[in-house]
Coordinates of C-alpha atoms in Angstrom, one line a residue:
S25 CA -13.0 -2.7 -15.0
T26 CA -9.6 -3.0 -13.8
D27 CA -8.3 -0.8 -16.7
A28 CA -11.0 1.9 -15.7
I29 CA -9.3 1.8 -12.2
W30 CA -5.7 2.4 -13.1
H31 CA -4.6 1.9 -16.8
D32 CA -6.8 4.2 -18.5
W33 CA -6.4 7.1 -16.4
I34 CA -2.5 6.6 -16.0
I35 CA -1.9 6.4 -19.6
A36 CA -4.2 8.9 -20.5
C37 CA -2.3 11.4 -18.1
L38 CA 1.0 10.3 -19.4
D39 CA -0.1 11.0 -22.9
G40 CA -2.0 14.1 -22.3
N41 CA -5.1 12.5 -23.7
S42 CA -8.7 12.5 -22.8
P43 CA -9.9 12.7 -20.1
C44 CA -6.6 14.1 -19.0
N45 CA -6.2 16.6 -21.9
N46 CA -7.8 19.7 -20.3
K47 CA -6.4 18.9 -16.8
T48 CA -3.6 20.6 -15.0
D49 CA -0.1 19.1 -14.9
D50 CA -0.5 18.8 -11.3
F51 CA -3.6 16.8 -11.6
R52 CA -1.8 14.6 -14.2
K53 CA 1.2 14.1 -12.1
Y54 CA -0.7 12.9 -9.1
V55 CA -3.0 10.4 -11.1
I56 CA 0.4 9.0 -12.5
N57 CA 2.5 8.9 -9.2
K58 CA -0.3 7.9 -6.7
G59 CA -1.9 5.3 -9.2
L60 CA 1.3 3.6 -9.7
I61 CA 1.7 3.2 -5.7
G62 CA -1.6 1.6 -6.2
V63 CA -0.4 -0.8 -8.9
V64 CA 2.7 -1.6 -6.9
T65 CA 0.4 -2.4 -4.1
A66 CA -1.8 -4.5 -6.4
Y67 CA 1.1 -6.5 -7.2
V68 CA 2.0 -7.0 -3.5
T69 CA -1.2 -8.6 -2.8
Y70 CA -0.8 -10.9 -6.1
E71 CA 2.4 -12.3 -5.0
M72 CA 1.2 -12.8 -1.6
G73 CA -1.9 -14.8 -3.4
V74 CA 0.6 -16.8 -5.6
A75 CA 2.5 -17.7 -2.5
I76 CA -0.6 -19.1 -0.8
W77 CA -1.7 -21.0 -3.8
K78 CA 1.6 -22.6 -4.3
A79 CA 1.9 -23.6 -0.5
E80 CA -1.6 -24.9 -0.7
N81 CA -0.2 -27.3 -3.5
G82 CA 2.8 -28.4 -1.9
Q83 CA 5.5 -26.1 -3.0
T84 CA 6.9 -25.0 0.4
T85 CA 10.5 -25.1 -0.7
D86 CA 12.2 -21.7 -0.8
G87 CA 12.0 -21.6 -4.3
G88 CA 8.2 -22.0 -4.1
A89 CA 5.7 -20.3 -2.1
A90 CA 8.3 -18.5 0.3
Y91 CA 9.9 -17.0 -3.0
N92 CA 6.6 -15.4 -4.1
W93 CA 6.1 -14.2 -0.6
D94 CA 9.4 -12.6 -0.5
E95 CA 8.9 -11.0 -3.6
A96 CA 5.6 -9.5 -2.1
A97 CA 7.9 -8.2 0.8
A98 CA 10.5 -6.7 -1.5
F99 CA 7.8 -4.9 -3.7
H100 CA 5.9 -3.4 -0.4
I101 CA 9.1 -2.2 1.3
G102 CA 10.8 -0.7 -1.7
R103 CA 14.3 -0.3 -3.2
K104 CA 16.7 1.7 -1.1
D105 CA 18.2 1.0 2.4
L106 CA 17.3 3.8 4.8
D107 CA 19.7 5.8 7.3
F108 CA 18.1 4.6 10.6
S109 CA 20.0 7.2 12.3
V110 CA 17.6 9.7 10.6
Y111 CA 14.6 7.5 10.3
T112 CA 13.0 5.5 13.2
I113 CA 10.7 2.7 12.5
G114 CA 7.6 3.7 14.3
G115 CA 8.3 7.4 14.1
T116 CA 6.8 10.0 12.2
T117 CA 10.0 11.4 10.2
T118 CA 9.3 9.6 6.9
P119 CA 11.6 8.9 4.0
G120 CA 11.4 10.3 0.6
S121 CA 13.2 7.8 -1.4
L122 CA 11.4 4.4 -1.4
Y123 CA 8.2 5.3 -3.8
S124 CA 6.9 2.0 -2.3
P125 CA 3.5 0.9 -0.6
W126 CA 5.7 1.0 2.6
E127 CA 6.6 4.5 2.5
F128 CA 3.0 5.4 1.4
N129 CA 1.8 3.6 4.8
W130 CA 4.3 5.6 6.9
K131 CA 3.6 8.9 5.5
R132 CA -0.1 8.2 6.5
D133 CA 1.1 7.0 10.0
A134 CA 2.8 10.5 10.3
D135 CA -0.5 12.2 9.2
F136 CA -2.3 10.3 11.9
P137 CA 0.0 10.1 14.8
N138 CA -2.3 8.9 17.3
G139 CA -3.3 5.9 15.4
V140 CA -1.8 2.6 14.7
M141 CA 1.6 2.7 13.0
T142 CA 1.1 0.5 10.2
H143 CA 4.5 0.7 8.9
A144 CA 6.2 -0.9 12.0
H145 CA 3.7 -3.6 11.9
A146 CA 4.2 -4.7 8.2
P147 CA 7.7 -6.3 8.5
P148 CA 7.0 -8.4 11.5
I149 CA 3.7 -9.6 9.8
F150 CA 5.4 -10.3 6.3
N151 CA 8.0 -12.2 8.4
Q152 CA 5.0 -14.1 10.0
G153 CA 3.9 -15.1 6.4
L154 CA 7.1 -16.1 5.4
L155 CA 8.0 -18.4 8.8
N156 CA 4.7 -20.2 8.0
L157 CA 5.3 -21.0 4.5
R158 CA 8.4 -22.9 4.8
G159 CA 8.8 -26.5 4.4
N160 CA 7.4 -28.5 7.6
S161 CA 6.5 -25.0 9.2
Y162 CA 3.8 -24.6 7.0
N163 CA 0.8 -23.2 8.5
A164 CA -1.8 -22.3 6.2
A165 CA -4.2 -20.6 8.6
A166 CA -1.2 -18.4 10.1
V167 CA -0.1 -17.2 6.4
Q168 CA -4.0 -16.6 5.7
A169 CA -3.7 -14.3 8.8
A170 CA -0.7 -12.4 7.9
Q171 CA -2.2 -11.8 4.3
T172 CA -5.5 -10.4 6.2
Q173 CA -3.4 -7.9 8.2
M174 CA -1.7 -6.8 5.3
Y175 CA -5.0 -5.8 3.5
K176 CA -5.9 -4.2 6.9
I177 CA -2.9 -2.0 6.6
Y178 CA -3.7 -1.2 3.1
A179 CA -7.3 -0.5 4.1
I180 CA -6.4 1.8 7.0
T181 CA -4.0 3.7 4.7
A182 CA -6.7 4.2 1.9
I183 CA -9.2 5.3 4.6
R184 CA -6.5 7.9 6.0
S185 CA -5.9 9.2 2.6
A186 CA -9.5 9.5 1.8
I187 CA -10.3 11.6 4.7
K188 CA -7.2 13.8 4.4
Y189 CA -7.4 14.4 0.9
G190 CA -11.1 15.0 0.7
W191 CA -10.8 17.8 3.1
K192 CA -7.8 19.1 1.1
A193 CA -9.6 19.1 -2.3
Y194 CA -12.6 21.1 -0.8
G195 CA -9.7 23.6 0.5
S196 CA -12.2 25.6 2.4
G197 CA -14.2 26.4 -0.5
S198 CA -11.2 26.6 -3.1
F199 CA -11.4 23.4 -5.1
S200 CA -7.9 21.7 -5.6
D201 CA -8.0 19.1 -8.6
K202 CA -4.6 17.9 -7.7
Y203 CA -5.9 16.9 -4.2
L204 CA -8.7 15.3 -5.7
A205 CA -6.4 13.1 -7.9
E206 CA -4.5 12.3 -4.8
G207 CA -7.5 11.1 -2.8
A208 CA -9.2 9.2 -5.6
L209 CA -6.0 7.1 -6.4
Y210 CA -5.0 6.5 -2.8
W211 CA -8.5 5.3 -2.1
R212 CA -8.3 3.0 -5.1
S213 CA -5.3 1.3 -3.3
A214 CA -7.6 -0.4 -0.9
S215 CA -11.3 0.3 -2.2
G216 CA -11.5 -3.3 -4.0
Y217 CA -10.8 -4.7 -0.5
L218 CA -13.1 -2.6 1.6
S219 CA -15.9 -3.3 -1.3
T220 CA -16.1 -6.9 0.1
F221 CA -17.5 -5.3 3.2
N222 CA -20.0 -3.1 1.8
K223 CA -19.8 -2.7 -2.0
T224 CA -22.5 0.2 -2.2
T225 CA -20.8 2.2 0.4
V226 CA -17.5 1.8 -1.4
Q227 CA -19.1 2.9 -4.7
E228 CA -20.5 6.0 -3.1
I229 CA -17.1 7.0 -2.0
D230 CA -16.0 6.3 -5.4
A231 CA -18.4 8.5 -6.9
I232 CA -17.5 11.4 -4.5
F233 CA -13.9 11.0 -5.7
D234 CA -14.9 11.1 -9.4
L235 CA -11.8 12.3 -11.2
N236 CA -14.1 14.2 -13.7
K237 CA -15.4 16.4 -10.9
T238 CA -14.6 20.2 -11.0
T239 CA -15.9 20.9 -7.9
F240 CA -15.5 19.3 -4.2
T241 CA -18.0 20.7 -1.6
L242 CA -17.6 20.7 2.3
Q243 CA -20.7 18.2 2.2
D244 CA -18.4 15.9 0.0
A245 CA -15.4 16.1 2.4
C246 CA -17.7 15.4 5.3
D247 CA -19.6 12.5 3.6
V248 CA -16.1 10.7 3.0
K249 CA -15.5 10.6 6.6
T250 CA -19.1 9.6 7.3
K251 CA -19.1 6.8 4.9
V252 CA -15.5 5.4 5.5
E253 CA -16.2 5.0 9.2
S254 CA -19.5 3.0 8.4
L255 CA -17.1 0.2 6.9
Y256 CA -14.9 0.1 10.1
E257 CA -17.0 -2.7 12.0
A258 CA -17.3 -4.9 9.1
A259 CA -13.7 -4.6 8.2
G260 CA -12.3 -5.1 11.4
I261 CA -11.0 -1.7 11.8
S262 CA -11.2 0.8 14.7
C263 CA -11.4 4.5 15.2
K264 CA -8.4 3.9 17.6
E265 CA -6.5 2.3 14.8
V266 CA -7.2 5.0 12.1
G267 CA -6.7 8.0 14.4
T268 CA -7.1 11.5 13.6
W269 CA -5.7 13.7 10.8
K270 CA -3.4 16.0 12.5
G271 CA -4.8 18.8 10.0
V272 CA -8.2 18.7 11.2
E273 CA -9.6 22.2 11.6
A274 CA -11.4 23.0 15.1
G275 CA -15.4 22.9 14.7
T276 CA -15.4 21.0 11.4
C277 CA -17.2 17.8 10.4
L278 CA -13.7 16.2 10.8
E279 CA -13.7 16.7 14.5
S280 CA -16.7 15.0 15.0
S281 CA -16.9 11.7 17.2
C282 CA -16.2 8.4 15.5
T283 CA -17.4 4.8 16.3
P284 CA -16.4 2.2 16.8
D285 CA -13.7 3.4 19.0
G286 CA -12.5 -0.1 19.6
D287 CA -9.0 -1.1 20.0
D288 CA -5.7 -1.4 18.2
T289 CA -6.1 -5.2 17.0
L290 CA -3.6 -5.0 14.0
S291 CA -1.0 -8.0 14.5
D292 CA 2.5 -7.7 15.8
G293 CA 3.6 -10.5 13.4
D294 CA 6.6 -12.6 14.2
T295 CA 9.9 -10.7 14.9
D296 CA 12.1 -14.1 14.6
Y297 CA 13.6 -13.2 11.2
V298 CA 14.9 -15.4 8.6
S299 CA 18.7 -14.9 8.7
G300 CA 20.3 -13.5 5.4
C301 CA 19.6 -14.3 1.8
V302 CA 20.0 -17.9 0.6
A303 CA 21.8 -16.2 -2.6
D304 CA 24.5 -14.9 0.1
S305 CA 25.2 -18.3 1.2
G306 CA 25.3 -20.0 -2.0
A307 CA 22.4 -22.3 -1.4
G308 CA 20.4 -23.7 -4.2
D309 CA 17.3 -21.4 -3.8
S310 CA 19.1 -18.6 -5.9
N311 CA 18.6 -20.8 -9.0
Y312 CA 14.6 -19.9 -9.2
D313 CA 13.0 -17.6 -11.4
D314 CA 9.7 -15.6 -10.5
S315 CA 7.5 -18.8 -11.2
G316 CA 9.7 -21.1 -8.7
D317 CA 10.9 -23.0 -11.7
D318 CA 14.5 -24.5 -11.7
T319 CA 17.2 -22.1 -13.5
S320 CA 20.1 -23.8 -12.3
G321 CA 23.1 -21.9 -14.3
D322 CA 21.5 -18.6 -14.2
D323 CA 23.8 -15.8 -12.5
T324 CA 21.6 -14.6 -9.7
S325 CA 24.1 -14.5 -7.0
G326 CA 24.1 -10.9 -6.9
T327 CA 21.7 -8.8 -4.6
S328 CA 20.1 -5.4 -5.3
D329 CA 19.2 -2.4 -3.1
A330 CA 15.8 -4.1 -2.9
S331 CA 17.3 -7.2 -1.4
A332 CA 19.4 -5.4 0.9
A333 CA 16.5 -3.5 2.1
V334 CA 14.4 -6.4 2.7
K335 CA 17.2 -8.4 4.3
S336 CA 17.9 -5.6 6.8
H337 CA 14.1 -4.9 7.5
I338 CA 12.7 -8.4 7.3
G339 CA 15.1 -11.2 6.5
S340 CA 15.0 -12.7 3.3
T341 CA 15.3 -16.2 1.4
M342 CA 16.2 -15.1 -2.0
P343 CA 17.5 -11.9 -3.7
A344 CA 14.7 -9.5 -4.5
F345 CA 16.1 -8.2 -7.5
A346 CA 12.8 -7.3 -9.1
C347 CA 11.6 -4.6 -6.7
G348 CA 14.6 -2.1 -7.3
A349 CA 14.1 -2.3 -11.0
L350 CA 10.3 -2.0 -11.1
T351 CA 9.9 0.7 -8.9
A352 CA 13.0 2.9 -10.1
L353 CA 11.3 2.5 -13.8
V354 CA 8.1 3.3 -12.8
F355 CA 8.8 6.6 -10.8
A356 CA 11.3 7.6 -13.6
V357 CA 8.5 7.2 -16.1
S358 CA 6.0 9.4 -14.0
G359 CA 8.2 12.2 -13.6
W360 CA 9.3 11.9 -9.7

């Protein structure tokens, strides 16, 4: 059930109740923190789905489909502007203040430096979707392609996390419950999507990352790599895109060859960014609420940290106020 994936474990670890009552504080913190990143990721995919549904039903104004797509981008990117003299998109120096799916992707990019830089691809992919949702420019196939490419980014990130934290949970024979939690919850951020290609294999990986385990063997760590790699071809993912974890120990199973080697086929999206926020120009699209219903008279002219971040990174058609508020709340509750 959906509750069993996120809700049950997160709430139990917040409250210290079963099955978290006998777990270490590190285990509980990692379940909460990493689980909530998965929840936000799920919300991004929800907003993309709403945007696509609205566009299919003729709601292609900026207060309709584009509004929801913009919210998806806002939740993905996070709640803070970045100092780009310190952090370079495409680089391996990662921020620690966004607490968002984008930051999560970026950290795994840094861990797998010879693989595709998913965080660099995401903003133009979101922009591709946005451009193709607006008015007479609506192109259902192009929007669907953008959605699929974002799913691929999430899948690559979940796979990288499973490989890395499976090995760290094994700990050269010294089991680490916090890394079991980190691997399990990060894996869940895209395991549902990957199950559409091979449900049995995904369930086998789920079982390896069973949060009730008190051991994690070398075979478990090796099986994670073998099993995630078996999903690549059907999911349109290549070994080249995933790359190699920088922490691989020489002579271990993580050093074994990977197939299919393939190419980097992750979309470059579209860098013809929408300029500015509609709210900034005083246009009428600021008079819409989350559902796209007209809310004329509401004061939505202010923009948050989130809308500034989205505006600077991908362009925006609305003030993405919700992102900053929710992510700040989520991680304040979970002890970050």
